[in-house]
Amino acid sequence: MGGGATGLGIAWDLVLRGLSVTVVEQEDIGHGTSSRFHGLLHSGGRYVVRDPVAAMDCIHENRVIKRIAPEAVEDTGGCFVQVDDEEEDYRLAWEKGMTQAGIDYHPVSASDLRHLTGVKIRAAHAFWVPDAVLEGFLLLQMLRENIQAYGGVILTHTRLRAVKTDGSGKIVGAMIQGADGEKQLSCDAVINAAGPWAQEVSQLFGDPITMHLSYGLMLIFAHRKFDVVINRLRPPGDGDIFVPHGRVTILGTTDIPVDSPNAPTPEISETLRMWQRGHEMIPEIENWRAMRAFTGVRPLYAKEATGSVLSRQVSRDFTIIDHGAGQGPGGAFSVVGGKWTTFRLMAERCVDAVLRYLAVDQACLTDRIALAPAAQNVDGSDNDTIYCECEGVRENQLRQVRGSVTEWRTRTWFSMGPCQGTFCGHRVMALRQQQYPAEDFDVNVQQFRQEREKGMQAAAFGDNARQWALQRAIRFQSLNESP
Ligand SMILES: Cc1cc2nc3c(=O)[nH]c(=O)nc-3n(C[C@H](O)[C@H](O)[C@H](O)COP(=O)(O)OP(=O)(O)OC[C@H]3O[C@@H](n4cnc5c(N)ncnc54)[C@H](O)[C@@H]3O)c2cc1C
């Protein structure tokens, strides 16, 4: 259950071990936190002081993912930068932790840092580490295509409603609800990889777990200013990671406890607070153009009630729960916590537990079989009409993606540039109307605009405020759209 990194990682592991698997995702693939992250393939440097197990998992998986999915990784390297000498004890503990975790690092001089990044960074000390950039949407697509190529089934816009058990309390089926109504799937096990929704799904097992949900806000700048990840060297805090991602730079993040698994609407006051922390390390961001802000909810697991404990102190390690060993049915498992970086390892450990239950003896292969690259979208020819000028997306690229508006966006990148769909949004929705006449044009336009606008609004300062005002003028005055 769950079509994020963890659920698809589990399905890939299962099909490689020869099992029959169905992924059930309530919305589109990547609907949850797996499309709402910085895009950092962690070296583990962020966790060595307080969370050494998570740090060691990260460096192990950093190496594995670079090997099995090189198309989805940009091997940029990263730097940890100490802005001043205030936290010297932390720096010494960090260096010791890096050595103990076996993570390569070496000092970088001020002039080399300037040379490496091309921008002026306030740095008393800097160290190089093997961080990298992870193309999350691409890796999800690769996993999806590889799972299907091995016979796995992926059902989107389908929710788990209940599990069915036999007289001995073992799972024999799952009731799922999709566009074509409710139906039962026969199965021997149900794995809950529902990320921040894992608590809700565990309730369907009758053995609820407690999650410690917290959300983080990230700000996208419309420039790629350097080709290396930059982390602030201090206890993890707000606004201390810059990730170059495609043609943009992402600054993150915050850590605010929340009750709902749905990503909250970003607020401009929070964006500005985080921007301020980023500004302490790289003052020139005051000249960078912000583009949008977005949020994601961390699926952290609270082994016991955390009460007022700060989310930053909850481990980034992961946990596998065998509900059959508790109050739940045999064959019900949950996997919670962890990082995008450790999705494969989480899947391996989870599938090991499920196979022990099923008495199947098959070794994990995901660390040695490379994922086939994703099928390329057809590049538009010069005769093919450009729909999105910012990202150069042409008609044929859009037409050949089968799926929702969100899939058109995340597979082609239309509306992801500085104008955020101001100019292409209406045009693309009209094309969509030709392709899918049964869809409601007005509903598509409205949902698309709302989704883009909430991110722009939370970053509406400087030039982006002018862009946002222009977008609203075009929408409401020229196109007569409703707010
Ligand atoms: C702000 C922020 C920044 C981060 N940055 C990084 C980073 O740079 N690097 C990194 O390694 N990690 C990062 N992470 C962590 C990482 O993104 C997550 O750990 C990871 O994406 C979780 O993936 P998942 O598959 O477990 O959950 P999700 O991606 O949330 O997937 C769960 C899926 O389950 C589906 N679902 C829920 N209920 C049901 C149901 N009843 N039926 C069917 N489907 C259901 C949901 O729709 C969802 O798609 C970040 C997290 C946050 C919040």
Coordinates of C-alpha atoms and ligand atoms in Angstrom, one line a residue:
M1 CA 0.0 0.0 0.0
G2 CA 1.5 3.3 -1.1
G3 CA 3.1 4.4 -4.4
G4 CA 6.0 6.5 -2.9
A5 CA 9.7 5.6 -2.9
T6 CA 9.2 3.0 -0.1
G7 CA 6.2 1.2 -1.7
L8 CA 7.8 1.1 -5.1
G9 CA 11.1 -0.1 -3.6
I10 CA 9.2 -2.9 -1.9
A11 CA 7.4 -3.9 -5.1
W12 CA 10.7 -3.9 -7.1
D13 CA 12.3 -6.1 -4.4
L14 CA 9.4 -8.5 -4.4
V15 CA 9.2 -8.9 -8.2
L16 CA 12.9 -9.5 -8.4
R17 CA 12.5 -12.3 -5.8
G18 CA 9.8 -13.9 -8.0
L19 CA 6.7 -12.9 -6.0
S20 CA 3.5 -11.6 -7.5
V21 CA 2.8 -8.0 -6.3
T22 CA 0.2 -5.3 -6.7
V23 CA 0.9 -1.7 -5.7
V24 CA -2.1 0.3 -4.5
E25 CA -1.8 4.1 -4.6
Q26 CA -4.6 6.4 -3.6
E27 CA -3.6 9.2 -6.0
D28 CA -0.8 9.4 -8.5
I29 CA 2.6 7.8 -8.0
G30 CA 4.7 10.1 -5.8
H31 CA 1.6 11.9 -4.4
G32 CA 3.1 11.9 -0.8
T33 CA 6.5 12.9 0.6
S34 CA 8.4 11.3 -2.2
S35 CA 7.7 14.2 -4.5
R36 CA 8.1 16.8 -1.7
F37 CA 11.7 16.6 -0.6
H38 CA 15.0 18.5 -1.3
G39 CA 16.3 16.0 -3.8
L40 CA 19.4 15.2 -1.7
L41 CA 21.0 11.8 -1.9
H42 CA 22.5 12.1 1.6
S43 CA 26.1 11.1 2.3
G44 CA 25.0 10.7 6.0
G45 CA 26.9 13.8 7.1
R46 CA 23.8 15.4 8.4
Y47 CA 23.2 12.6 10.9
V48 CA 26.6 11.5 12.1
V49 CA 26.5 13.3 15.4
R50 CA 23.0 12.5 16.7
D51 CA 21.8 9.6 14.5
P52 CA 24.8 7.4 13.6
V53 CA 22.7 4.4 12.5
A54 CA 20.8 6.6 10.0
A55 CA 24.1 8.1 8.9
M56 CA 25.7 4.7 8.2
D57 CA 22.5 3.6 6.3
C58 CA 22.7 6.7 4.2
I59 CA 26.3 6.3 3.1
H60 CA 25.7 2.6 2.3
E61 CA 22.7 3.5 0.2
N62 CA 24.3 6.6 -1.4
R63 CA 26.9 4.2 -2.9
V64 CA 24.3 1.6 -3.9
I65 CA 21.9 4.1 -5.6
K66 CA 24.7 5.7 -7.5
R67 CA 25.5 2.2 -8.9
I68 CA 22.0 0.9 -9.6
A69 CA 20.3 4.1 -10.9
P70 CA 23.0 6.4 -12.2
E71 CA 20.5 8.1 -14.6
A72 CA 18.6 9.4 -11.6
V73 CA 21.6 10.7 -9.7
E74 CA 23.7 13.8 -10.3
D75 CA 27.0 13.1 -8.6
T76 CA 27.6 16.7 -7.5
G77 CA 29.4 16.1 -4.2
G78 CA 28.6 18.4 -1.3
C79 CA 30.1 20.7 1.2
F80 CA 29.5 21.1 5.0
V81 CA 30.1 24.8 5.9
Q82 CA 30.6 26.2 9.4
V83 CA 29.6 29.8 9.3
D84 CA 31.5 30.8 12.4
D85 CA 33.5 29.3 15.2
E86 CA 30.6 29.2 17.7
E87 CA 29.9 25.5 17.3
E88 CA 33.5 24.2 17.5
D89 CA 32.5 21.3 19.8
Y90 CA 29.9 20.3 17.2
R91 CA 32.5 20.4 14.4
L92 CA 34.9 18.2 16.3
A93 CA 32.1 15.7 17.1
W94 CA 31.1 15.8 13.4
E95 CA 34.6 15.0 12.2
K96 CA 34.8 12.1 14.7
G97 CA 31.3 10.9 13.6
M98 CA 32.3 11.0 9.9
T99 CA 35.4 8.9 10.6
Q100 CA 33.4 6.4 12.7
A101 CA 30.6 6.1 10.0
G102 CA 33.2 5.6 7.3
I103 CA 32.1 8.6 5.3
D104 CA 34.8 10.3 3.2
Y105 CA 35.4 13.9 3.8
H106 CA 38.2 16.4 3.5
P107 CA 38.7 20.1 4.4
V108 CA 38.1 22.7 1.7
S109 CA 40.0 26.0 1.9
A110 CA 38.1 29.3 1.6
S111 CA 39.5 29.9 -1.9
D112 CA 38.6 26.4 -3.1
L113 CA 35.1 26.8 -1.7
R114 CA 34.7 30.0 -3.7
H115 CA 36.1 28.3 -6.8
L116 CA 33.8 25.2 -6.3
T117 CA 30.6 27.2 -5.8
G118 CA 31.2 30.5 -7.6
V119 CA 29.4 32.3 -4.8
K120 CA 30.5 34.1 -1.6
I121 CA 29.7 31.8 1.4
R122 CA 30.3 32.9 5.0
A123 CA 32.6 30.1 6.0
A124 CA 35.0 29.6 8.9
H125 CA 35.5 25.9 8.0
A126 CA 34.3 23.8 5.1
F127 CA 34.5 20.1 4.2
W128 CA 33.8 18.2 1.0
V129 CA 31.5 15.1 1.4
P130 CA 30.0 12.6 -1.1
D131 CA 26.4 14.1 -1.2
A132 CA 24.6 13.9 -4.5
V133 CA 21.4 15.1 -6.1
L134 CA 18.5 12.6 -6.5
E135 CA 16.0 13.1 -9.4
G136 CA 13.0 11.8 -7.4
F137 CA 10.4 11.9 -10.2
L138 CA 12.7 10.1 -12.6
L139 CA 13.6 7.4 -10.1
L140 CA 9.9 6.8 -9.3
Q141 CA 9.3 6.5 -13.0
M142 CA 12.2 4.0 -13.4
L143 CA 10.9 1.9 -10.5
R144 CA 7.4 2.0 -12.0
E145 CA 8.5 0.8 -15.4
N146 CA 10.8 -1.8 -14.1
I147 CA 8.2 -3.3 -11.7
Q148 CA 5.7 -3.5 -14.6
A149 CA 8.3 -5.0 -16.9
Y150 CA 8.7 -7.8 -14.3
G151 CA 4.9 -8.4 -14.2
G152 CA 4.1 -6.2 -11.1
V153 CA 0.7 -4.4 -11.2
I154 CA 0.4 -0.8 -10.2
L155 CA -3.1 0.6 -9.5
T156 CA -3.3 4.4 -9.0
H157 CA -6.3 6.4 -7.8
T158 CA -7.2 3.3 -5.7
R159 CA -7.4 3.2 -1.9
L160 CA -7.1 0.4 0.6
R161 CA -10.4 0.1 2.5
A162 CA -10.0 -3.0 4.6
V163 CA -8.1 -6.3 4.9
K164 CA -9.8 -9.8 4.9
T165 CA -8.6 -12.6 7.2
D166 CA -9.3 -16.3 7.4
G167 CA -10.5 -18.2 10.5
S168 CA -6.9 -18.4 11.9
G169 CA -6.4 -14.6 11.7
K170 CA -4.2 -14.6 8.6
I171 CA -4.6 -12.1 5.8
V172 CA -6.2 -13.5 2.7
G173 CA -7.3 -10.4 0.8
A174 CA -7.5 -6.6 0.6
M175 CA -10.6 -4.6 -0.2
I176 CA -9.7 -1.7 -2.5
Q177 CA -11.7 1.1 -3.9
G178 CA -10.9 2.6 -7.3
A179 CA -12.7 4.5 -10.0
D180 CA -14.5 1.3 -11.0
G181 CA -15.8 0.6 -7.5
E182 CA -14.8 -1.7 -4.7
K183 CA -13.2 -5.1 -5.2
Q184 CA -11.3 -7.7 -3.4
L185 CA -7.7 -8.7 -4.2
S186 CA -6.6 -12.1 -3.0
C187 CA -3.2 -11.9 -1.3
D188 CA -1.1 -13.5 1.5
A189 CA 0.3 -10.3 2.9
V190 CA -0.4 -6.6 2.9
I191 CA 2.5 -4.2 3.4
N192 CA 1.8 -0.7 4.7
A193 CA 4.2 1.7 3.0
A194 CA 1.8 4.7 3.3
G195 CA 4.4 7.2 4.6
P196 CA 2.7 9.9 6.6
W197 CA -0.6 8.0 6.2
A198 CA 0.8 4.8 7.8
Q199 CA -1.0 5.4 11.1
E200 CA -4.4 5.4 9.2
V201 CA -3.5 2.2 7.3
S202 CA -2.4 0.5 10.5
Q203 CA -5.8 1.2 11.9
L204 CA -7.3 -1.0 9.1
F205 CA -5.1 -3.8 10.5
G206 CA -6.7 -3.3 14.0
D207 CA -3.2 -2.6 15.4
P208 CA -2.6 1.1 15.2
I209 CA 0.9 2.5 15.3
T210 CA 1.8 6.1 16.4
M211 CA 3.5 8.4 14.0
H212 CA 5.3 11.6 14.8
L213 CA 4.4 13.8 11.8
S214 CA 6.3 17.0 11.1
Y215 CA 6.4 19.1 8.0
G216 CA 9.1 20.9 6.3
L217 CA 8.9 23.9 3.9
M218 CA 11.3 24.3 1.0
L219 CA 11.9 27.4 -1.2
I220 CA 12.8 27.1 -4.9
F221 CA 15.0 29.8 -6.5
A222 CA 14.7 30.2 -10.3
H223 CA 18.5 29.8 -10.8
R224 CA 21.0 27.1 -10.5
K225 CA 23.8 29.1 -8.9
F226 CA 26.3 26.3 -8.1
D227 CA 26.8 22.6 -8.9
V228 CA 27.4 21.3 -5.4
V229 CA 25.1 20.6 -2.4
I230 CA 25.8 23.0 0.5
N231 CA 24.9 22.1 4.0
R232 CA 25.5 24.2 7.1
L233 CA 27.7 22.5 9.6
R234 CA 25.8 22.7 12.9
P235 CA 23.1 20.7 14.6
P236 CA 20.3 20.2 12.0
G237 CA 18.2 23.3 11.9
D238 CA 16.1 25.4 9.6
G239 CA 17.3 26.7 6.2
D240 CA 20.6 24.9 6.3
I241 CA 20.6 22.9 3.0
F242 CA 21.0 24.3 -0.6
V243 CA 20.5 21.7 -3.4
P244 CA 21.1 22.4 -7.1
H245 CA 18.3 20.6 -8.8
G246 CA 18.0 20.8 -12.6
R247 CA 17.9 24.5 -13.5
V248 CA 16.9 25.6 -10.0
T249 CA 18.2 25.7 -6.4
I250 CA 16.2 24.4 -3.5
L251 CA 16.7 25.8 0.0
G252 CA 15.2 23.8 2.9
T253 CA 13.9 23.2 5.4
T254 CA 11.8 23.6 8.6
D255 CA 10.5 21.1 11.1
I256 CA 7.1 21.8 12.5
P257 CA 4.9 19.1 14.2
V258 CA 1.6 18.5 12.4
D259 CA -1.5 16.3 12.9
S260 CA -2.5 15.6 9.3
P261 CA -0.5 13.6 6.7
N262 CA -1.6 16.0 3.9
A263 CA 1.1 18.5 3.0
P264 CA 0.0 21.9 4.4
T265 CA -0.3 25.1 2.3
P266 CA 3.0 27.0 2.7
E267 CA 2.9 30.3 4.4
I268 CA 5.0 33.3 3.3
S269 CA 5.9 34.1 7.0
E270 CA 7.6 30.7 7.3
T271 CA 9.3 31.1 3.9
L272 CA 10.8 34.4 5.0
R273 CA 11.9 33.0 8.3
M274 CA 13.7 30.1 6.6
W275 CA 15.1 32.5 3.9
Q276 CA 16.7 34.5 6.7
R277 CA 18.5 31.4 8.0
G278 CA 19.8 30.6 4.5
H279 CA 20.8 34.3 4.1
E280 CA 23.1 33.9 7.2
M281 CA 25.3 31.4 5.2
I282 CA 24.9 32.9 1.6
P283 CA 24.1 36.6 1.9
E284 CA 23.8 37.0 -1.9
I285 CA 20.5 35.1 -2.0
E286 CA 18.9 38.5 -1.4
N287 CA 19.5 39.0 -5.2
W288 CA 18.2 35.6 -6.2
R289 CA 14.7 35.3 -7.6
A290 CA 12.4 33.1 -5.6
M291 CA 9.9 31.0 -7.6
R292 CA 7.7 28.9 -5.3
A293 CA 7.6 27.3 -1.9
F294 CA 6.3 23.8 -1.1
T295 CA 5.9 21.6 1.9
G296 CA 6.3 17.9 2.7
V297 CA 5.3 15.8 5.7
R298 CA 7.9 13.5 7.3
P299 CA 6.7 10.0 8.1
L300 CA 8.7 9.7 11.3
Y301 CA 7.9 6.9 13.7
A302 CA 7.4 7.5 17.4
K303 CA 8.4 4.3 19.1
E304 CA 6.7 5.7 22.2
A305 CA 4.5 8.8 22.5
T306 CA 6.9 11.7 21.9
G307 CA 4.7 14.4 23.5
S308 CA 6.5 17.7 23.2
V309 CA 9.8 16.2 21.9
L310 CA 11.2 18.3 19.0
S311 CA 10.9 16.5 15.6
R312 CA 14.5 17.1 14.9
Q313 CA 15.3 14.8 17.9
V314 CA 13.2 11.9 16.4
S315 CA 15.4 9.4 14.7
R316 CA 15.6 9.3 10.9
D317 CA 16.2 5.6 11.2
F318 CA 13.4 3.3 10.0
T319 CA 11.3 0.5 11.6
I320 CA 9.6 -2.6 10.3
I321 CA 6.5 -3.7 12.3
D322 CA 5.1 -7.2 12.0
H323 CA 1.5 -6.7 13.1
G324 CA 0.9 -10.4 13.4
A325 CA 3.3 -10.4 16.4
G326 CA 1.1 -7.8 18.0
Q327 CA -2.7 -7.2 17.9
G328 CA -3.0 -7.4 14.1
P329 CA -3.6 -10.2 11.6
G330 CA -0.8 -12.5 10.3
G331 CA 0.7 -11.1 7.1
A332 CA 0.2 -7.4 7.9
F333 CA 3.4 -5.4 8.0
S334 CA 4.3 -1.7 8.2
V335 CA 7.5 0.1 7.3
V336 CA 7.9 3.6 8.7
G337 CA 10.5 6.4 9.1
G338 CA 13.7 6.5 7.0
K339 CA 14.6 8.7 4.1
W340 CA 14.3 8.7 0.3
T341 CA 18.0 7.9 0.3
T342 CA 17.4 4.7 2.3
F343 CA 14.2 3.5 0.4
R344 CA 16.0 0.4 -1.1
L345 CA 17.4 -0.7 2.3
M346 CA 14.0 -0.2 3.9
A347 CA 12.4 -2.3 1.2
E348 CA 15.1 -5.1 1.6
R349 CA 14.6 -5.4 5.3
C350 CA 10.8 -5.3 5.0
V351 CA 10.7 -7.9 2.3
D352 CA 13.1 -10.1 4.3
A353 CA 10.5 -10.0 7.1
V354 CA 7.6 -10.7 4.8
L355 CA 9.4 -13.7 3.2
R356 CA 10.2 -15.2 6.6
Y357 CA 6.4 -15.0 7.3
L358 CA 5.6 -16.6 3.9
A359 CA 8.4 -19.2 4.4
V360 CA 10.0 -18.3 1.1
D361 CA 13.7 -18.4 0.8
Q362 CA 14.9 -15.9 -1.9
A363 CA 17.8 -13.5 -1.5
C364 CA 17.5 -9.7 -2.2
L365 CA 18.8 -8.7 -5.6
T366 CA 18.1 -4.9 -5.6
D367 CA 21.6 -3.9 -4.6
R368 CA 23.1 -5.7 -7.6
I369 CA 20.6 -5.5 -10.4
A370 CA 20.6 -2.0 -12.0
L371 CA 17.2 -0.4 -12.9
A372 CA 16.6 0.0 -16.6
P373 CA 16.5 3.7 -17.6
A374 CA 13.0 5.2 -18.0
A375 CA 11.5 5.2 -21.5
Q376 CA 12.3 8.6 -23.0
N377 CA 9.6 10.9 -23.8
V378 CA 9.6 11.8 -27.5
D379 CA 11.5 15.0 -28.0
G380 CA 9.3 17.5 -29.8
S381 CA 10.6 18.3 -33.3
D382 CA 11.1 21.9 -34.4
N383 CA 7.7 21.8 -36.3
D384 CA 6.0 20.7 -33.1
T385 CA 4.3 23.6 -31.2
I386 CA 5.9 24.8 -28.0
Y387 CA 3.4 24.8 -25.1
C388 CA 5.6 25.8 -22.2
E389 CA 8.2 28.4 -23.1
C390 CA 10.0 28.3 -19.7
E391 CA 10.8 24.6 -20.0
G392 CA 10.6 24.2 -23.8
V393 CA 7.9 21.6 -23.6
R394 CA 6.3 20.7 -27.0
E395 CA 2.9 19.3 -27.9
N396 CA 4.0 15.7 -28.7
Q397 CA 5.8 15.4 -25.4
L398 CA 2.5 16.2 -23.6
R399 CA 0.3 14.1 -25.8
Q400 CA 2.3 10.9 -25.3
V401 CA 2.1 10.9 -21.5
R402 CA -0.9 8.8 -20.5
G403 CA -2.1 10.0 -17.1
S404 CA -3.4 12.8 -15.0
V405 CA -2.5 16.5 -15.2
T406 CA 0.0 15.9 -12.4
E407 CA 1.7 13.2 -14.5
W408 CA 1.8 15.6 -17.5
R409 CA 3.5 18.1 -15.3
T410 CA 6.0 15.8 -13.5
R411 CA 6.9 13.8 -16.7
T412 CA 7.4 16.8 -19.1
W413 CA 8.1 19.6 -16.5
F414 CA 5.5 22.0 -18.1
S415 CA 4.7 24.9 -15.8
M416 CA 7.7 24.2 -13.5
G417 CA 9.6 27.3 -14.7
P418 CA 9.7 30.9 -13.5
C419 CA 6.2 31.8 -14.8
Q420 CA 4.6 28.7 -13.1
G421 CA 2.1 28.1 -15.8
T422 CA 1.0 31.8 -16.2
F423 CA 1.3 31.5 -19.9
C424 CA 1.1 27.8 -20.7
G425 CA -1.5 26.6 -18.2
H426 CA -4.6 27.5 -20.1
R427 CA -3.1 26.3 -23.4
V428 CA -2.1 22.9 -21.9
M429 CA -5.5 22.4 -20.4
A430 CA -7.0 23.1 -23.8
L431 CA -4.8 20.4 -25.3
R432 CA -5.8 18.1 -22.5
Q433 CA -9.4 18.7 -23.5
Q434 CA -8.7 17.4 -27.0
Q435 CA -6.9 14.4 -25.6
Y436 CA -9.4 13.6 -22.9
P437 CA -12.8 15.0 -23.9
A438 CA -14.5 13.4 -20.9
E439 CA -12.6 15.6 -18.5
D440 CA -14.0 18.9 -17.2
F441 CA -11.9 21.8 -18.6
D442 CA -12.9 24.3 -15.9
V443 CA -12.2 21.8 -13.1
N444 CA -8.8 21.0 -14.6
V445 CA -7.9 24.7 -15.0
Q446 CA -9.0 25.5 -11.5
Q447 CA -7.2 22.6 -9.8
F448 CA -4.0 23.3 -11.8
R449 CA -4.1 27.1 -10.9
Q450 CA -4.8 26.5 -7.2
E451 CA -1.9 24.0 -7.0
R452 CA 0.6 26.3 -8.7
E453 CA -0.6 29.5 -7.0
K454 CA -0.3 28.3 -3.4
G455 CA 3.4 27.8 -4.0
M456 CA 3.9 31.1 -5.7
Q457 CA 1.9 33.0 -3.0
A458 CA 4.2 31.7 -0.3
A459 CA 7.2 33.0 -2.2
A460 CA 5.7 36.3 -3.4
F461 CA 8.5 38.7 -2.7
G462 CA 10.8 40.6 -5.0
D463 CA 10.4 39.7 -8.7
N464 CA 8.2 36.8 -7.9
A465 CA 5.6 39.1 -6.3
R466 CA 5.4 40.9 -9.7
Q467 CA 5.0 37.5 -11.5
W468 CA 2.3 36.5 -9.1
A469 CA 0.4 39.7 -9.7
L470 CA 0.7 39.3 -13.4
Q471 CA -0.6 35.8 -13.2
R472 CA -3.6 36.9 -11.3
A473 CA -4.3 39.8 -13.7
I474 CA -4.2 37.5 -16.7
R475 CA -6.4 34.9 -15.0
F476 CA -9.1 37.1 -13.6
Q477 CA -9.1 40.0 -16.0
S478 CA -8.2 38.5 -19.4
L479 CA -9.3 34.9 -19.1
N480 CA -12.2 35.5 -16.7
E481 CA -11.2 32.5 -14.5
S482 CA -12.8 32.3 -11.1
P483 CA -10.5 32.6 -8.1
Ligands
LIG1 C1 10.7 18.6 3.9 C2 11.3 17.3 3.6 C3 12.6 17.2 3.0 C4 13.2 15.9 2.8 N1 14.3 15.9 2.1 C5 14.9 14.7 1.9 C6 16.1 14.6 1.2 O1 16.6 15.6 0.7 N2 16.7 13.4 1.0 C7 16.1 12.2 1.5 O2 16.7 11.2 1.3 N3 14.9 12.3 2.2 C8 14.3 13.5 2.3 N4 13.1 13.5 3.0 C9 12.5 12.3 3.4 C10 11.8 11.5 2.3 O3 11.2 12.4 1.4 C11 10.7 10.6 2.8 O4 11.3 9.8 3.9 C12 10.3 9.6 1.7 O5 9.9 10.3 0.6 C13 9.1 8.8 2.2 O6 8.6 8.0 1.2 P1 7.4 7.0 1.5 O7 7.2 6.2 0.2 O8 7.6 6.2 2.7 O9 6.1 7.9 1.7 P2 5.3 8.7 0.6 O10 6.1 9.2 -0.5 O11 4.5 9.7 1.4 O12 4.3 7.6 0.0 C14 3.2 7.1 0.7 C15 2.1 6.9 -0.3 O13 1.0 6.1 0.3 C16 -0.2 6.6 -0.3 N5 -1.3 6.2 0.5 C17 -1.6 6.6 1.8 N6 -2.7 6.0 2.2 C18 -3.1 5.1 1.3 C19 -4.2 4.2 1.2 N7 -5.1 4.0 2.2 N8 -4.3 3.5 0.0 C20 -3.4 3.6 -1.0 N9 -2.4 4.5 -0.9 C21 -2.2 5.2 0.2 C22 0.0 8.1 -0.4 O14 -0.8 8.7 -1.4 C23 1.5 8.2 -0.8 O15 1.7 8.4 -2.2 C24 12.5 14.8 3.2 C25 11.3 14.9 3.8 C26 10.7 16.1 4.0 C27 9.3 16.2 4.6

